[in-house]
Short mmCIF file of C-alpha atoms in Angstrom, two decimals:
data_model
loop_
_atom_site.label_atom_id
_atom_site.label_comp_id
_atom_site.label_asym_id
_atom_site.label_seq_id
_atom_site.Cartn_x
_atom_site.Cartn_y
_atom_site.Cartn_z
CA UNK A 515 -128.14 -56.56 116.59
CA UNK A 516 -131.23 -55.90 114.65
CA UNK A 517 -130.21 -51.83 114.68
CA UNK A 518 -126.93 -52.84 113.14
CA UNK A 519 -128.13 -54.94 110.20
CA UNK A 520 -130.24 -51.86 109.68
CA UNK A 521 -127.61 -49.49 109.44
CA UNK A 522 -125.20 -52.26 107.05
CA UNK A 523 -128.71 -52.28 104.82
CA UNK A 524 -128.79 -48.47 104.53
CA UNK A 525 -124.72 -48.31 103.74
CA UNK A 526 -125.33 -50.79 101.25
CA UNK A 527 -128.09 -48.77 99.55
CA UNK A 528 -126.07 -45.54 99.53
CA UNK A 529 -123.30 -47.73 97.86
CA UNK A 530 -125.09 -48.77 95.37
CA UNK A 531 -126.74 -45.63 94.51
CA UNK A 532 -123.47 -44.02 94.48
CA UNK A 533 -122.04 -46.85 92.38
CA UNK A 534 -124.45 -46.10 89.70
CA UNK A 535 -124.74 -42.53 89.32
CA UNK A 536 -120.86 -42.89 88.86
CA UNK A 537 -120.99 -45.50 86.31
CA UNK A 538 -124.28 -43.56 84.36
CA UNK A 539 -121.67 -40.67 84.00
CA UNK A 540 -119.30 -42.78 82.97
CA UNK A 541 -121.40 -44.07 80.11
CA UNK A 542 -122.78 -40.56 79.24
CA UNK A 543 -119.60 -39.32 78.10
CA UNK A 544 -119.27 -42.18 75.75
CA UNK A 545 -123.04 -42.70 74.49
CA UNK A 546 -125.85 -40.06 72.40
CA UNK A 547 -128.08 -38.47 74.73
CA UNK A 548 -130.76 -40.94 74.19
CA UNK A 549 -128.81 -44.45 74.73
CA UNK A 550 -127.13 -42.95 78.11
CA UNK A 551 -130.47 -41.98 79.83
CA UNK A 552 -131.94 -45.37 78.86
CA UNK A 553 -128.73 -47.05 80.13
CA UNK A 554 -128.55 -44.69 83.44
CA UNK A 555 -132.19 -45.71 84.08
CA UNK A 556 -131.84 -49.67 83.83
CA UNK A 557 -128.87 -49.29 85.68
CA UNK A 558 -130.69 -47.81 88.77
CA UNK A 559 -133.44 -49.88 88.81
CA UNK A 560 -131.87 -53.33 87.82
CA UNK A 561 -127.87 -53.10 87.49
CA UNK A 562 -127.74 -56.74 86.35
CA UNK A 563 -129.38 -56.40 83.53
CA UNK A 564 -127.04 -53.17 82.54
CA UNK A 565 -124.03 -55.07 82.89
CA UNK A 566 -125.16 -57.59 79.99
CA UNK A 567 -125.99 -54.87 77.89
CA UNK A 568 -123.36 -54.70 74.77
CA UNK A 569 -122.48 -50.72 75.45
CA UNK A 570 -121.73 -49.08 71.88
CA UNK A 571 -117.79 -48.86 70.26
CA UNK A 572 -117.45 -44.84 70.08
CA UNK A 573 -116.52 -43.95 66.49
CA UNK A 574 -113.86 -41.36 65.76
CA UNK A 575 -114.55 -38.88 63.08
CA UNK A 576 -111.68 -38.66 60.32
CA UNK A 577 -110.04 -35.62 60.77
CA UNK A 578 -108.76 -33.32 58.29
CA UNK A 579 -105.07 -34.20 57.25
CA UNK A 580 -102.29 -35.35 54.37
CA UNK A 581 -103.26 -38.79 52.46
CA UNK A 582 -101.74 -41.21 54.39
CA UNK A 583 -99.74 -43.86 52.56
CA UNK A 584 -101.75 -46.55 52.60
CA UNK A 585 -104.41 -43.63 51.02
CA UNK A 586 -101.96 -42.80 48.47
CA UNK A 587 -101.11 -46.51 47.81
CA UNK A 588 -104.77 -46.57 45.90
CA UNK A 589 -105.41 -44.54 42.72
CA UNK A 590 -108.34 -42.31 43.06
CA UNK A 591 -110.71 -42.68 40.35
CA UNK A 592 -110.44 -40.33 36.91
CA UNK A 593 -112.71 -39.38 35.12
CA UNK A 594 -112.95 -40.72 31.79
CA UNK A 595 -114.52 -39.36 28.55
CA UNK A 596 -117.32 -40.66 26.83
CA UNK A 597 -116.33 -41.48 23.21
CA UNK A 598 -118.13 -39.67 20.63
CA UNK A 599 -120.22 -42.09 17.94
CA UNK A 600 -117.97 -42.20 15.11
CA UNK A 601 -119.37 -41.97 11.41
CA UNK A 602 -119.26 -45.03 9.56
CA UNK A 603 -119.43 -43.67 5.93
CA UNK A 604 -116.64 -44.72 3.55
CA UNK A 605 -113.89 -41.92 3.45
CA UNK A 606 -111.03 -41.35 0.85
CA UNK A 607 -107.32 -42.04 1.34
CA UNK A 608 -105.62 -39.32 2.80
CA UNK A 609 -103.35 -37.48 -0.22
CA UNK A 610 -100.17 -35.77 0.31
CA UNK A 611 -101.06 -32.37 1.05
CA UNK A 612 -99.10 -29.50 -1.12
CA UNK A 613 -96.37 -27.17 1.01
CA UNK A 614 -94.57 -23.79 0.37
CA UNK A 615 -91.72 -25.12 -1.62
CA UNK A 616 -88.73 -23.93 0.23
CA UNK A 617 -86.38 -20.68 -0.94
CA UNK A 618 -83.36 -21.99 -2.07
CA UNK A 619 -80.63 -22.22 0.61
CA UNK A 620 -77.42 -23.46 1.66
CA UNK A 621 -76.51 -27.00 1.68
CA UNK A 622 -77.25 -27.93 5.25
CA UNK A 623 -74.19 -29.40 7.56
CA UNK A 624 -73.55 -33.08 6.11
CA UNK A 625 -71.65 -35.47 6.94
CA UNK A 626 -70.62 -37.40 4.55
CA UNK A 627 -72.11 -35.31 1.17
CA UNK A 628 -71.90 -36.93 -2.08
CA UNK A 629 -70.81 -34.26 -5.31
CA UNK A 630 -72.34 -32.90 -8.25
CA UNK A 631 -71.17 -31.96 -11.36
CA UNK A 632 -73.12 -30.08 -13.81
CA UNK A 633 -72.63 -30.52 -17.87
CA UNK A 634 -74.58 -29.40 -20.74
CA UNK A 635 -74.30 -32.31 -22.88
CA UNK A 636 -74.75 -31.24 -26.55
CA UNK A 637 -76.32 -32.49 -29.59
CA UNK A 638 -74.66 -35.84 -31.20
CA UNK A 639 -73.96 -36.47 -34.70
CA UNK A 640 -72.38 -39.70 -36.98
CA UNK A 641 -73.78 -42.83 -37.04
CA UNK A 642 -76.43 -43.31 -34.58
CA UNK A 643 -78.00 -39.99 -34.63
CA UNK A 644 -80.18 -38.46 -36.86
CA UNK A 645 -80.15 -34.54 -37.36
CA UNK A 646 -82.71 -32.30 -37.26
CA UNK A 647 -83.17 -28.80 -38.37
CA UNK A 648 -82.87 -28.13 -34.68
CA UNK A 649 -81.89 -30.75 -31.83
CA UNK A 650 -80.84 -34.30 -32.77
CA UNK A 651 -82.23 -37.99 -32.56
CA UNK A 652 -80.70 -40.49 -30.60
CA UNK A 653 -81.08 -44.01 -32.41
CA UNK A 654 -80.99 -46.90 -30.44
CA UNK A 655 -82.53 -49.22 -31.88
CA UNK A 656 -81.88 -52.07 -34.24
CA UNK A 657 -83.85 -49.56 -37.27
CA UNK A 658 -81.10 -47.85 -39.43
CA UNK A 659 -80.25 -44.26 -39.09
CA UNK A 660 -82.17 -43.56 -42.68
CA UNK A 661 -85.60 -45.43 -41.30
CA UNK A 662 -85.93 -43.31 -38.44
CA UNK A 663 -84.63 -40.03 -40.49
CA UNK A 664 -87.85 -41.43 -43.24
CA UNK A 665 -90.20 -41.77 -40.22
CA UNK A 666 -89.65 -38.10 -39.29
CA UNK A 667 -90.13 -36.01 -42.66
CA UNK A 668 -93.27 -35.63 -42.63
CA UNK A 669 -93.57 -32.26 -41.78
CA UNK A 670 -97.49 -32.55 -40.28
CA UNK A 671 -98.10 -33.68 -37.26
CA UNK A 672 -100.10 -37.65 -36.65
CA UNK A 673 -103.34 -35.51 -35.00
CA UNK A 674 -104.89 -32.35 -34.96
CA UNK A 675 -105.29 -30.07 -32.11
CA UNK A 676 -107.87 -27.79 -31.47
CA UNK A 677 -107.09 -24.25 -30.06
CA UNK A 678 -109.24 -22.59 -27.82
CA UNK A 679 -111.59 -25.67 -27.33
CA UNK A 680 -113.83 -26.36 -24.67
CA UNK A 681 -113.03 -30.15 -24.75
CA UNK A 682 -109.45 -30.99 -23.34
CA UNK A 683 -107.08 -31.54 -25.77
CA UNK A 684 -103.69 -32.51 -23.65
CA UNK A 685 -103.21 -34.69 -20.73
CA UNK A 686 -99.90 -34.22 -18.31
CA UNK A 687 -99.52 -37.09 -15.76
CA UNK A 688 -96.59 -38.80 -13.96
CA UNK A 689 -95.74 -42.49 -13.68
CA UNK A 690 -93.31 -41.91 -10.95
CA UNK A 691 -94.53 -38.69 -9.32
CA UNK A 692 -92.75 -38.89 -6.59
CA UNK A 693 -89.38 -38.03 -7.81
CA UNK A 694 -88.28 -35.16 -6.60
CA UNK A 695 -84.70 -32.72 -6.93
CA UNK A 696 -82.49 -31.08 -4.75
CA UNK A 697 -83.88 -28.08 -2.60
CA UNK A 698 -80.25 -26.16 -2.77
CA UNK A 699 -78.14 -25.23 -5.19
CA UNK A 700 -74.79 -26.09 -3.91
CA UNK A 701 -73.01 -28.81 -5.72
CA UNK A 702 -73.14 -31.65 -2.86
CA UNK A 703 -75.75 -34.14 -2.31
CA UNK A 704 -77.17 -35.91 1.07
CA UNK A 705 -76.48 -39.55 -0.03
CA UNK A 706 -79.47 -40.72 2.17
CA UNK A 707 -81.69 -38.99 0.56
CA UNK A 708 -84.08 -41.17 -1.82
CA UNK A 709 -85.07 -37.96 -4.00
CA UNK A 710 -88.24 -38.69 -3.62
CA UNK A 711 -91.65 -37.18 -2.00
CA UNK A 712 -94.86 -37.10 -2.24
CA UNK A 713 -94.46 -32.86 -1.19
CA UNK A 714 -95.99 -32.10 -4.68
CA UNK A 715 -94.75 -28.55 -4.28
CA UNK A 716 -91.19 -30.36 -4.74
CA UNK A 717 -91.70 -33.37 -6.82
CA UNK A 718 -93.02 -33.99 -10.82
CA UNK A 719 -96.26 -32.21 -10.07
CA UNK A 720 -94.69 -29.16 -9.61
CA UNK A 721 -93.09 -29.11 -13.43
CA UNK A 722 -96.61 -30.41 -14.73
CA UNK A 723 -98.38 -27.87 -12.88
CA UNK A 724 -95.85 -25.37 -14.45
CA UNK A 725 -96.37 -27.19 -17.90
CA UNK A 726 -100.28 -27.29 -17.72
CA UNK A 727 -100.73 -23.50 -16.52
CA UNK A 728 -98.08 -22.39 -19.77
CA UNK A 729 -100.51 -24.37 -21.82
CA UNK A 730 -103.89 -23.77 -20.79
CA UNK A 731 -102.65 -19.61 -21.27
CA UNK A 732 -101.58 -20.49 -24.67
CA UNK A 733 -105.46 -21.75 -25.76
CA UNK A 734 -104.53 -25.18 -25.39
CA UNK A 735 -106.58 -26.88 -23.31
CA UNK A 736 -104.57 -29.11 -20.82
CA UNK A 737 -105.75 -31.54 -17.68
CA UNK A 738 -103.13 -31.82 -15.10
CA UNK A 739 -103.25 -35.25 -12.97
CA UNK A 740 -101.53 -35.24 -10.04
CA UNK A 741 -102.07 -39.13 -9.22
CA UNK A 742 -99.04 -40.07 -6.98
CA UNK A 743 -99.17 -43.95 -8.85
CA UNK A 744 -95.81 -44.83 -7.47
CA UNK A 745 -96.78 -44.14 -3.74
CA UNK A 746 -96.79 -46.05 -1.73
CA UNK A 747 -95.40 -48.80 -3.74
CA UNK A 748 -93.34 -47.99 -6.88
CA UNK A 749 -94.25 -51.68 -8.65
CA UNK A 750 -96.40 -51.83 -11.39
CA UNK A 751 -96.48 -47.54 -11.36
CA UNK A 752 -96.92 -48.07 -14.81
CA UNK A 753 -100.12 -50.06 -15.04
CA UNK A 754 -101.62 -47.74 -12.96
CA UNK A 755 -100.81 -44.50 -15.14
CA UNK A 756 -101.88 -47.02 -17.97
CA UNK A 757 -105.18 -47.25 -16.37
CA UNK A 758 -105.53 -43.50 -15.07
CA UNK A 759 -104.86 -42.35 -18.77
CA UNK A 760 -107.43 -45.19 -20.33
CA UNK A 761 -109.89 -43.24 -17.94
CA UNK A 762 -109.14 -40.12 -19.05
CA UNK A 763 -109.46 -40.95 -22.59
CA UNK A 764 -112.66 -42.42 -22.21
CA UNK A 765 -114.06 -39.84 -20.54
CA UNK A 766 -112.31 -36.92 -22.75
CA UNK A 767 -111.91 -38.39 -26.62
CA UNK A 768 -110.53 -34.75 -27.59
CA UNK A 769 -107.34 -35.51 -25.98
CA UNK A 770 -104.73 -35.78 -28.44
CA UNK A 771 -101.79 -35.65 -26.87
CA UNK A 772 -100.63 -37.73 -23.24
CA UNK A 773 -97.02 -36.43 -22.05
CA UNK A 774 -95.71 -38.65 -18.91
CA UNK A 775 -93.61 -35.85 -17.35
CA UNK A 776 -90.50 -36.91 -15.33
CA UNK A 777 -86.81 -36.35 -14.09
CA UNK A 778 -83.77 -38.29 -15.56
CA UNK A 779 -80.84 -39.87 -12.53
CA UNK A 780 -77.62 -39.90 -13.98
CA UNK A 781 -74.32 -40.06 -11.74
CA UNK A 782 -70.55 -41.16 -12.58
CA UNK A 783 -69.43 -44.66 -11.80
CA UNK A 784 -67.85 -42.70 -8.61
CA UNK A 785 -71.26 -41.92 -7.46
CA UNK A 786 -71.13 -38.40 -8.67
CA UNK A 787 -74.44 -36.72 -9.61
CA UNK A 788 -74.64 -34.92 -12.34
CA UNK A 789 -77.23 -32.26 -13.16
CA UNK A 790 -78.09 -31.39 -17.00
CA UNK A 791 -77.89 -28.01 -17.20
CA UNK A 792 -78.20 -25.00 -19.33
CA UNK A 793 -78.42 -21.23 -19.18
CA UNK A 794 -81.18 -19.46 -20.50
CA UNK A 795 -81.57 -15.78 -19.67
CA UNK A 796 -78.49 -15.54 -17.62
CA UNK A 797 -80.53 -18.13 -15.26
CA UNK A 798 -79.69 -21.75 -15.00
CA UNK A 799 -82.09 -24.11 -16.10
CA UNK A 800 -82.33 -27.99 -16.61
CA UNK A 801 -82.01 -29.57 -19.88
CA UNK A 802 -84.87 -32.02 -20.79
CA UNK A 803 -84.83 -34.85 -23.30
CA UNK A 804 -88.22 -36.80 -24.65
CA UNK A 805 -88.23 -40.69 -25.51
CA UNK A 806 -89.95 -42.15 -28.27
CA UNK A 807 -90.40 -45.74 -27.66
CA UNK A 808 -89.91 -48.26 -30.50
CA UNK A 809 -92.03 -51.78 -31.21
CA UNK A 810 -89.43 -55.02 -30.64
CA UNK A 811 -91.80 -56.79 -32.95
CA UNK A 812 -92.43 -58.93 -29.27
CA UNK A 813 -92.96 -57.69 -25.78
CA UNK A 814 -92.84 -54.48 -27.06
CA UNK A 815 -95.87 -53.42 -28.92
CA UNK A 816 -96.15 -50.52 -30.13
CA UNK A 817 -97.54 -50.49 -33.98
CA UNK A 818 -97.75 -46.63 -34.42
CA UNK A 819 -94.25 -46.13 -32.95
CA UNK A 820 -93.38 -43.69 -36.15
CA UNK A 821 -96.56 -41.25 -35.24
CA UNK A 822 -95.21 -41.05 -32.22
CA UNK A 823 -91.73 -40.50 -33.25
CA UNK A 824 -92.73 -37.78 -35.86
CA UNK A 825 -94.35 -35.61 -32.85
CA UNK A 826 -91.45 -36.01 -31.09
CA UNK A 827 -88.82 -35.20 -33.54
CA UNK A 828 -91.51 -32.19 -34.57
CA UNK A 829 -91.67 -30.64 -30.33
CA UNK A 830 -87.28 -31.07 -30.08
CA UNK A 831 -87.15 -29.27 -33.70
CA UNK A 832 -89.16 -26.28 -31.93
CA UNK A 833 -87.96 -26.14 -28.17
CA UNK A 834 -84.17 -26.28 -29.40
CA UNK A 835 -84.95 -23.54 -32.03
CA UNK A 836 -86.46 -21.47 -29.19
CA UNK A 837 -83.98 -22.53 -26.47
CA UNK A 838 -80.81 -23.17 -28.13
CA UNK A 839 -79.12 -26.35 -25.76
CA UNK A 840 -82.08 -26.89 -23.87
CA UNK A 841 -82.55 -30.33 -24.79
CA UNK A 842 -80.34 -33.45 -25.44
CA UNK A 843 -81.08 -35.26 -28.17
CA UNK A 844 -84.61 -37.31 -28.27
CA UNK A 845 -83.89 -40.88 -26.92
CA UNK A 846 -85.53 -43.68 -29.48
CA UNK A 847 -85.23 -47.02 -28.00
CA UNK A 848 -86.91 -50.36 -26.89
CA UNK A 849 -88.97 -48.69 -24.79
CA UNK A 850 -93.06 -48.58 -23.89
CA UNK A 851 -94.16 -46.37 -21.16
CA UNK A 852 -97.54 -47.08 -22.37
CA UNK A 853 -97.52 -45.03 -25.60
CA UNK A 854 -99.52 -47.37 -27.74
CA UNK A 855 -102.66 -45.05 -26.50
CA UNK A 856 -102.55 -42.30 -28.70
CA UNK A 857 -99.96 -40.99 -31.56
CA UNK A 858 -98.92 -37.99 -29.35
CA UNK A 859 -98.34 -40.57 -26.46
CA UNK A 860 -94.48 -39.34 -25.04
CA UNK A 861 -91.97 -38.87 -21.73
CA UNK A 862 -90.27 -36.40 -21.12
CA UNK A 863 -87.00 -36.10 -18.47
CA UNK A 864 -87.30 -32.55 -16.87
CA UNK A 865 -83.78 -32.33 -15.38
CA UNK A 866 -82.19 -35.34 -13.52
CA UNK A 867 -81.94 -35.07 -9.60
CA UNK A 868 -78.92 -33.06 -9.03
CA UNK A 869 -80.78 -30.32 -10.70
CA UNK A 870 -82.87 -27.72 -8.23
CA UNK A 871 -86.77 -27.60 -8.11
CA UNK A 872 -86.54 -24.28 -9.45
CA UNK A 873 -84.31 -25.34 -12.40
CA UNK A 874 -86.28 -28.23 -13.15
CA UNK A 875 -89.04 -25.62 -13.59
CA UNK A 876 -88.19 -23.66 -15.55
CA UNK A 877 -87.21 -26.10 -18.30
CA UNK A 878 -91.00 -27.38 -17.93
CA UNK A 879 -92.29 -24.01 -18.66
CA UNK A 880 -89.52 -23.38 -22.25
CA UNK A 881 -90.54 -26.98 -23.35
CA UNK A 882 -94.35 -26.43 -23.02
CA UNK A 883 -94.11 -22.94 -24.14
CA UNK A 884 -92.73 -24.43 -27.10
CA UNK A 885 -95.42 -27.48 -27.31
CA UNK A 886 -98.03 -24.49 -27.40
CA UNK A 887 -96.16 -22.61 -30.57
CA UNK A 888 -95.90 -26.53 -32.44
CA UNK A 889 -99.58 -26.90 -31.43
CA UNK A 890 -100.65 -23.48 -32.89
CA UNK A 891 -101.35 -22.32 -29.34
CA UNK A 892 -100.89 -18.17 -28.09
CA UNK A 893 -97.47 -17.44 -27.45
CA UNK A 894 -95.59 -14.11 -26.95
#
């Protein structure tokens, strides 16, 4: 009996032995080198205590493969820039910036175009107009024809202009600069089209620039202000010319003479355009008309309204001489346009906007060619 307990006791051993070299294998192919010959060794001498041991989760390495779509569910960060410190000194408005004015080219594809009708409209005569040696007044005012015909005899001019100065002695500006003419010469009109833009290569500061240049060759010498003072809103345009010119004057006492240069809009009560024209050269070209404003003796004040008048009756006399039908007759009626500045204070209509850039331009360059010969200037 005692042999066979002996031989149970060494079966049992062997088991065990067996038992544990199995399950140290086991854990070696799951644990580092280090945590499975620590484990193997308390499991031989006390297996136990191995069993409570917590044995280690093995951890699979991410393999290489597509985003998954829980992956692509999340955005992946992006880089984003760092903004640069941005200057805080005061800067100037932005001003239109001047384009190649375009050739002239065919109507483009329209619609519904509106027409155009081009007239040279001649000088008038009777009642209501006064005749000059050259060109015609227009009276509309409550003054008889013989008042405004006295106002204009005087055969000097209200100022004196000095040729070849240093000091400027005629300022070109534009109350509504932003009125502008048609870019083709085709007799149809795109009726949404404002004609206006603040392109200066297209709008009054192209005639001025025209106007000034003719001047300035001719030894008179002429600022050009390009002020856009009915952009962006056209309301009270006129106070701000008022103010630009006060400036000017102040800073430049020579000037003598302040022409407000713009374009005339007339159309037929059917909404027909029509553009003032005449030929000059064999090459068409706008007609132009000044206006002389007159004092109301109440909201319009204008005390030296005759001065004014005699200039104007003095530069149609000339340009119509030089240009035969290049203007209509000078417009005198209740009218400002801030001419109570100096006594060689006028507008002028370049065209009307059924008339072309290019004709408009022209007409600018006969009536200040014609301003230079009145004003003693160089002219060929």
């Amino acid at each position: 009996m005692a042999l066979l307990r002996r031989c149970l006791a060494a079966l049992l051993g062997m088991a065990l032995l067996v038992g544990g070299t199995v399950l140290t294998l086991a854990a070696a192919s799951c644990l580092p080198a280090r945590d499975w010959l620590v484990r193997g060794a308390i499991l031989c001498q006390d297996p136990a205590a191995a069993v409570s041991l917590s044995w280690p989760v093995p951890v699979e390495k991410p393999q290489p493969s597509t985003q998954t779509a829980a992956a692509a569910s999340t955005p992946a960060p992006v880089a984003t820039a760092v903004p640069e410190p941005q200057s805080t000194a005061p800067t100037e408005s932005p001003q239109p910036q001047p384009t190649a004015a375009p050739l002239p080219s065919a109507a483009p594809d329209l619609e519904n175009p509106g027409p155009i009708r081009a007239e040279q409209f001649g000088q008038g005569s009777g009642t209501g107009y006064i005749a000059l040696d050259a060109g015609s007044i227009h009276n509309l005012t409550e003054y008889s024809d013989a008042e405004l015909r006295a106002a204009v005899t005087t055969p000097s001019l209200p100022f004196t202009v000095e040729v070849n100065s240093d000091e400027p002695q005629v300022l070109i500006l534009h109350t509504h600069a932003t009125e502008t003419y048609q870019t083709w010469p085709d007799l149809i009109y795109d009726p949404d089209f404002t004609a206006r833009t603040q392109n200066t290569d297209l709008n009054m500061c192209e005639v001025g620039e025209k106007m000034a240049e003719v001047l300035n060759a001719a030894g008179i010498n002429t600022l050009h202000d390009t002020t856009l003072h009915d952009s962006p809103s056209y309301t009270e345009s006129y106070d701000r010319s008022y103010a630009t010119t006060q400036a000017y004057l102040e800073q430049y006492p020579s000037i003598k003479v302040v022409l407000d240069v713009h374009r005339d809009a007339i159309e037929d009560a059917d909404g027909t355009r029509v553009k003032p024209l005449c030929t000059v050269d064999g090459e068409d070209t706008a007609q132009v008309m000044i206006i002389a404003g007159c004092d109301n003796g109440s909201s319009i004040s204008l005390p030296n309204w005759r001065l004014n008048l005699r200039f104007a009756a003095a530069w149609e006399q000339v340009m119509e001489s030089r240009t035969p039908g290049l203007t209509r007759p000078v417009m005198c009626a209740y009218r400002y346009y801030n001419q109570d500045l100096t006594t060689g204070s006028l507008l002028i209509e370049i065209g009307g906007h059924a008339n072309t850039v290019s004709e408009a331009v022209r007409a600018g360059q006969y009536a200040a060619e014609a301003l230079a010969v009145l004003l003693g200037g160089h002219v060929a």
